[in-house]
Short mmCIF file of C-alpha atoms in Angstrom, two decimals:
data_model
loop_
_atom_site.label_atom_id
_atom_site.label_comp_id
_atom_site.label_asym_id
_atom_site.label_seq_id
_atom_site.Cartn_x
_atom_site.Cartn_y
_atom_site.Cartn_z
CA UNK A 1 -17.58 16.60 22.72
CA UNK A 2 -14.66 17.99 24.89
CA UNK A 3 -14.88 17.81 28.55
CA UNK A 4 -10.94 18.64 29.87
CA UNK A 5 -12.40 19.94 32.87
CA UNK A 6 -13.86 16.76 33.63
CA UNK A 7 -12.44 14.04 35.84
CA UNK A 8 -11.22 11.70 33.28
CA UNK A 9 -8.99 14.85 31.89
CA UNK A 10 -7.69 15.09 28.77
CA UNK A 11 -7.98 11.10 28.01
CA UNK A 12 -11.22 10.60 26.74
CA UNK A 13 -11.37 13.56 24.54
CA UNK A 14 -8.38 12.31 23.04
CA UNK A 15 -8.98 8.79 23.07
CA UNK A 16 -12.28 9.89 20.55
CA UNK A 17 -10.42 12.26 18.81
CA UNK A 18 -7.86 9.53 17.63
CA UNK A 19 -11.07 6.85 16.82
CA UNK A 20 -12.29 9.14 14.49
CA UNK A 21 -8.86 9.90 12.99
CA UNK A 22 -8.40 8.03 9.06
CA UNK A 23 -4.72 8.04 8.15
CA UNK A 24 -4.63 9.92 4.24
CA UNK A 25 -2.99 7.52 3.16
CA UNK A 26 -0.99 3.92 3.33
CA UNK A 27 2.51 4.82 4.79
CA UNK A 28 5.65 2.93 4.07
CA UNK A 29 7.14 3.52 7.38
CA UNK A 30 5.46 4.02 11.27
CA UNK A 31 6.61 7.64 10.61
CA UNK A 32 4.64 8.92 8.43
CA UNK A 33 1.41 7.80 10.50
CA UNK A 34 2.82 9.57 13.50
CA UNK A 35 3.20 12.96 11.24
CA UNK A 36 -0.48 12.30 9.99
CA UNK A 37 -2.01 11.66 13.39
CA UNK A 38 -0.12 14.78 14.83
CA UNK A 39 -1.14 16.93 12.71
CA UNK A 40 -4.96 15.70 12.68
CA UNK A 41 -4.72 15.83 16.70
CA UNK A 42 -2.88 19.39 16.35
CA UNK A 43 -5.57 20.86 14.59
CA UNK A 44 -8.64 18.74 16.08
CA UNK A 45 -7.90 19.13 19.74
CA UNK A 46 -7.44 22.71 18.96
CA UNK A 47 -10.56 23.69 17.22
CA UNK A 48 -13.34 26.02 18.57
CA UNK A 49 -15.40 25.12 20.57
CA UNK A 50 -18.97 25.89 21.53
CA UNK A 51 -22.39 26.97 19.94
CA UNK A 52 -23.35 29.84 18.12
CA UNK A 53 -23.27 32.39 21.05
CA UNK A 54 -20.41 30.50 23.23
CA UNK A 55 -17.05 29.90 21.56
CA UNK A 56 -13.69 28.89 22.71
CA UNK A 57 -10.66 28.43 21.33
CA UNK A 58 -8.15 25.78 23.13
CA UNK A 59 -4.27 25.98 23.04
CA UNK A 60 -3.12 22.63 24.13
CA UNK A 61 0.33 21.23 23.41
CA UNK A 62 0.38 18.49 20.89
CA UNK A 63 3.53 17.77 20.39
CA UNK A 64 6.21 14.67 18.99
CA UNK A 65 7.80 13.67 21.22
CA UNK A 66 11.61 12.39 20.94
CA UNK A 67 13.68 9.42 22.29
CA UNK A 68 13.88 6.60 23.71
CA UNK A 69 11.75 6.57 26.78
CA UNK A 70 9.06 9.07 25.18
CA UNK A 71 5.73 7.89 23.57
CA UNK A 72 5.51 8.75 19.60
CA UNK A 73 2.61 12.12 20.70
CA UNK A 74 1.88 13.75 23.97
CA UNK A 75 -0.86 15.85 25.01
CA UNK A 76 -0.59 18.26 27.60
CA UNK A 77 2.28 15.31 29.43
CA UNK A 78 -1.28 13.97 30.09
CA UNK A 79 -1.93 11.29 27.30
CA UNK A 80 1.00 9.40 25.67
CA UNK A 81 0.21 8.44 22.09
CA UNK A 82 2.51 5.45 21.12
CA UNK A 83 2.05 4.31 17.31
CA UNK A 84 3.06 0.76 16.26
CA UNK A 85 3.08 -0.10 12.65
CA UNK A 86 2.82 -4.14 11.58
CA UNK A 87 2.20 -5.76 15.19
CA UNK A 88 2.87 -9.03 14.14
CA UNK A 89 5.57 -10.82 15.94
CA UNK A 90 5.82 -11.92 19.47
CA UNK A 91 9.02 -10.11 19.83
CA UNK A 92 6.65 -6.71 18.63
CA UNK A 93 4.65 -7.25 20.99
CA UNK A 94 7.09 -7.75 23.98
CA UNK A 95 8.75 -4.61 23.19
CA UNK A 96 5.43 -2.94 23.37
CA UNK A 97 4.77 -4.31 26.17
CA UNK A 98 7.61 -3.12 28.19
CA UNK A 99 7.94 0.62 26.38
CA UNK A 100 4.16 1.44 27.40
CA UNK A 101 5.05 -0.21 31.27
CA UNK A 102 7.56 2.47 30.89
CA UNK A 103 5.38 5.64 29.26
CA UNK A 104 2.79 4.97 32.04
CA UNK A 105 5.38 6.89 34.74
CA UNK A 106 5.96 9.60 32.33
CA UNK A 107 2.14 10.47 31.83
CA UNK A 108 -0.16 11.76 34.48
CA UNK A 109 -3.77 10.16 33.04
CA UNK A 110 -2.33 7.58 30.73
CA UNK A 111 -0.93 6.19 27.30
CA UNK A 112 -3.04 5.22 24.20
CA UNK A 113 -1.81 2.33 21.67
CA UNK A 114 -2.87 3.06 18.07
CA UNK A 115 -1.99 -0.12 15.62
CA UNK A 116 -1.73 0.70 12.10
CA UNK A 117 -0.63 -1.60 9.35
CA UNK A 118 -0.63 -4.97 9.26
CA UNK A 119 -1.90 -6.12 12.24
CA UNK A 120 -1.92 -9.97 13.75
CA UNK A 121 -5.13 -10.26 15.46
CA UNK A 122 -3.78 -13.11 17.76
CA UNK A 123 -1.04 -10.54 18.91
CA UNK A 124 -3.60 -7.85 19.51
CA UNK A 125 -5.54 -10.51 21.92
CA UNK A 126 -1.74 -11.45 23.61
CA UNK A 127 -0.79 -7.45 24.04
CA UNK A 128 -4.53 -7.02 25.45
CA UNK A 129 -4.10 -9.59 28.27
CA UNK A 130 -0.27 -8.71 28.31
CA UNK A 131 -1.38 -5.04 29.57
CA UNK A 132 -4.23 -5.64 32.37
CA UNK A 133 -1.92 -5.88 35.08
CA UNK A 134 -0.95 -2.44 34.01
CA UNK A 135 -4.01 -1.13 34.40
CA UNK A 136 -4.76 0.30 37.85
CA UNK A 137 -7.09 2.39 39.05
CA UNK A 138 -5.66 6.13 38.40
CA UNK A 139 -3.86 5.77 34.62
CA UNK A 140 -5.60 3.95 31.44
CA UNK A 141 -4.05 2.35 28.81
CA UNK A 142 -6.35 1.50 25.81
CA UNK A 143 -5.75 0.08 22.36
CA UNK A 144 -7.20 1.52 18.83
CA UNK A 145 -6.74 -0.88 15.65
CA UNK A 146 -6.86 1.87 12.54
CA UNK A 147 -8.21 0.60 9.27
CA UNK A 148 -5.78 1.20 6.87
CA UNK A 149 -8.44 2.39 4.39
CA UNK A 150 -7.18 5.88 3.66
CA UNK A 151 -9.95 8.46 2.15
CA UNK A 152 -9.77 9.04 -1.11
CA UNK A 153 -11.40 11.36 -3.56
CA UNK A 154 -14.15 9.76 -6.25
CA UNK A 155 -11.70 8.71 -9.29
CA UNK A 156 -11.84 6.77 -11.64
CA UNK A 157 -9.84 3.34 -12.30
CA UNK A 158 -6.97 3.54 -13.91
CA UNK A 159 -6.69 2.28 -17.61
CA UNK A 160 -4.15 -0.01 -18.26
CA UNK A 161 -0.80 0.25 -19.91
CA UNK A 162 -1.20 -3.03 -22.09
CA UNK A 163 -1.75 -2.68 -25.41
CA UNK A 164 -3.59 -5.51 -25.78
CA UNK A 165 -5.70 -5.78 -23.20
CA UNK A 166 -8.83 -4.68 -24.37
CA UNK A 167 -11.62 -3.19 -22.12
CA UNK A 168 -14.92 -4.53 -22.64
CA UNK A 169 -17.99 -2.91 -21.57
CA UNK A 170 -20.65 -4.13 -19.71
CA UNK A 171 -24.18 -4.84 -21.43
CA UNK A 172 -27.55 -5.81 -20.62
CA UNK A 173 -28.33 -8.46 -22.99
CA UNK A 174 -31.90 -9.69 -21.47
CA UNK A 175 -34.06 -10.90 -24.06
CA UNK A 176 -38.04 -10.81 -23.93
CA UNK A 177 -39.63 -13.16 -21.99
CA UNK A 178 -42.20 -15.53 -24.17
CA UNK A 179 -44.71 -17.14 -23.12
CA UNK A 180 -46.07 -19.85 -25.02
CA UNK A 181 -48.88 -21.66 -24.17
CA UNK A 182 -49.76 -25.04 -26.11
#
């Protein structure tokens, strides 16, 4: 559901959009999660709209953004989109820290903190009470934890290379139940 003409803007919409985003795969590097999530946000945010009768195409500007003092995604210069890959050191999280106090004067409703990777939930808990002073009353700033559990098509496992491993099948070896009575 997409309500930009709302008060809350372009942020919630987005904010969902990104919850229900999977990654397609496990990335090496942070990357090649920013490529995947701005592409699924590219094409998402941009979809028709409407019922059967009533339908709308948006054009909003998803775009990467570049340099230092940018978040990873913007949308509209409404919602920054900062990606952090392995959040698991304090000196992670510090950086963090500081580059969304930054972001937050750069983007009118707010800036969104999507952890992928390896992720320390202790750290997660620090950066959360880290970033309430930082929230006042006219910009958000919200964190989303992704599962790395990419979709995958229905295959099957692979064999094995070993040649002597052999590969047993499972049986059902249940025998009749007696019952003797003496």
């Amino acid at each position: 559901m997409f309500s930009f003409g709302s008060t809350n803007g372009y942020y919630d919409d987005v904010f969902n959009e990104i919850k229900r985003w999977t990654p397609a795969k496990k990335y090496r590097s942070e990357k090649g999660y920013q490529e995947d999530l701005y592409k699924y946000l590219k094409r998402n945010l941009n979809s028709s709209t409407g019922g059967m009768f009533c339908s709308e195409t948006r054009n909003m500007s998803v775009r990467m953004e570049a340099g230092r003092n940018l978040c990873d995604i913007a949308v509209e210069q409404h919602v920054g989109i900062e990606l952090k890959k392995d959040l698991n050191t304090k000196a992670k999280n510090d950086r963090l820290i500081g580059q969304v106090s930054r972001y937050l004067g750069d983007y009118q409703e707010g800036v969104i903190i999507v952890l992928v990777g390896e992720t320390n939930e202790s750290k997660v808990d620090d950066l959360k009470y880290s970033l309430r002073p930082l929230k006042n009353g006219s910009k958000y700033v919200d964190i989303i934890t992704v599962i790395n559990t990419p979709k995958k098509p229905n295959t099957k496992p692979k064999k094995s290379n070993d040649p002597f491993e052999i590969s047993v099948p499972d049986f059902d070896i249940s025998l009749p139940k007696w019952d003797f009575k003496f």
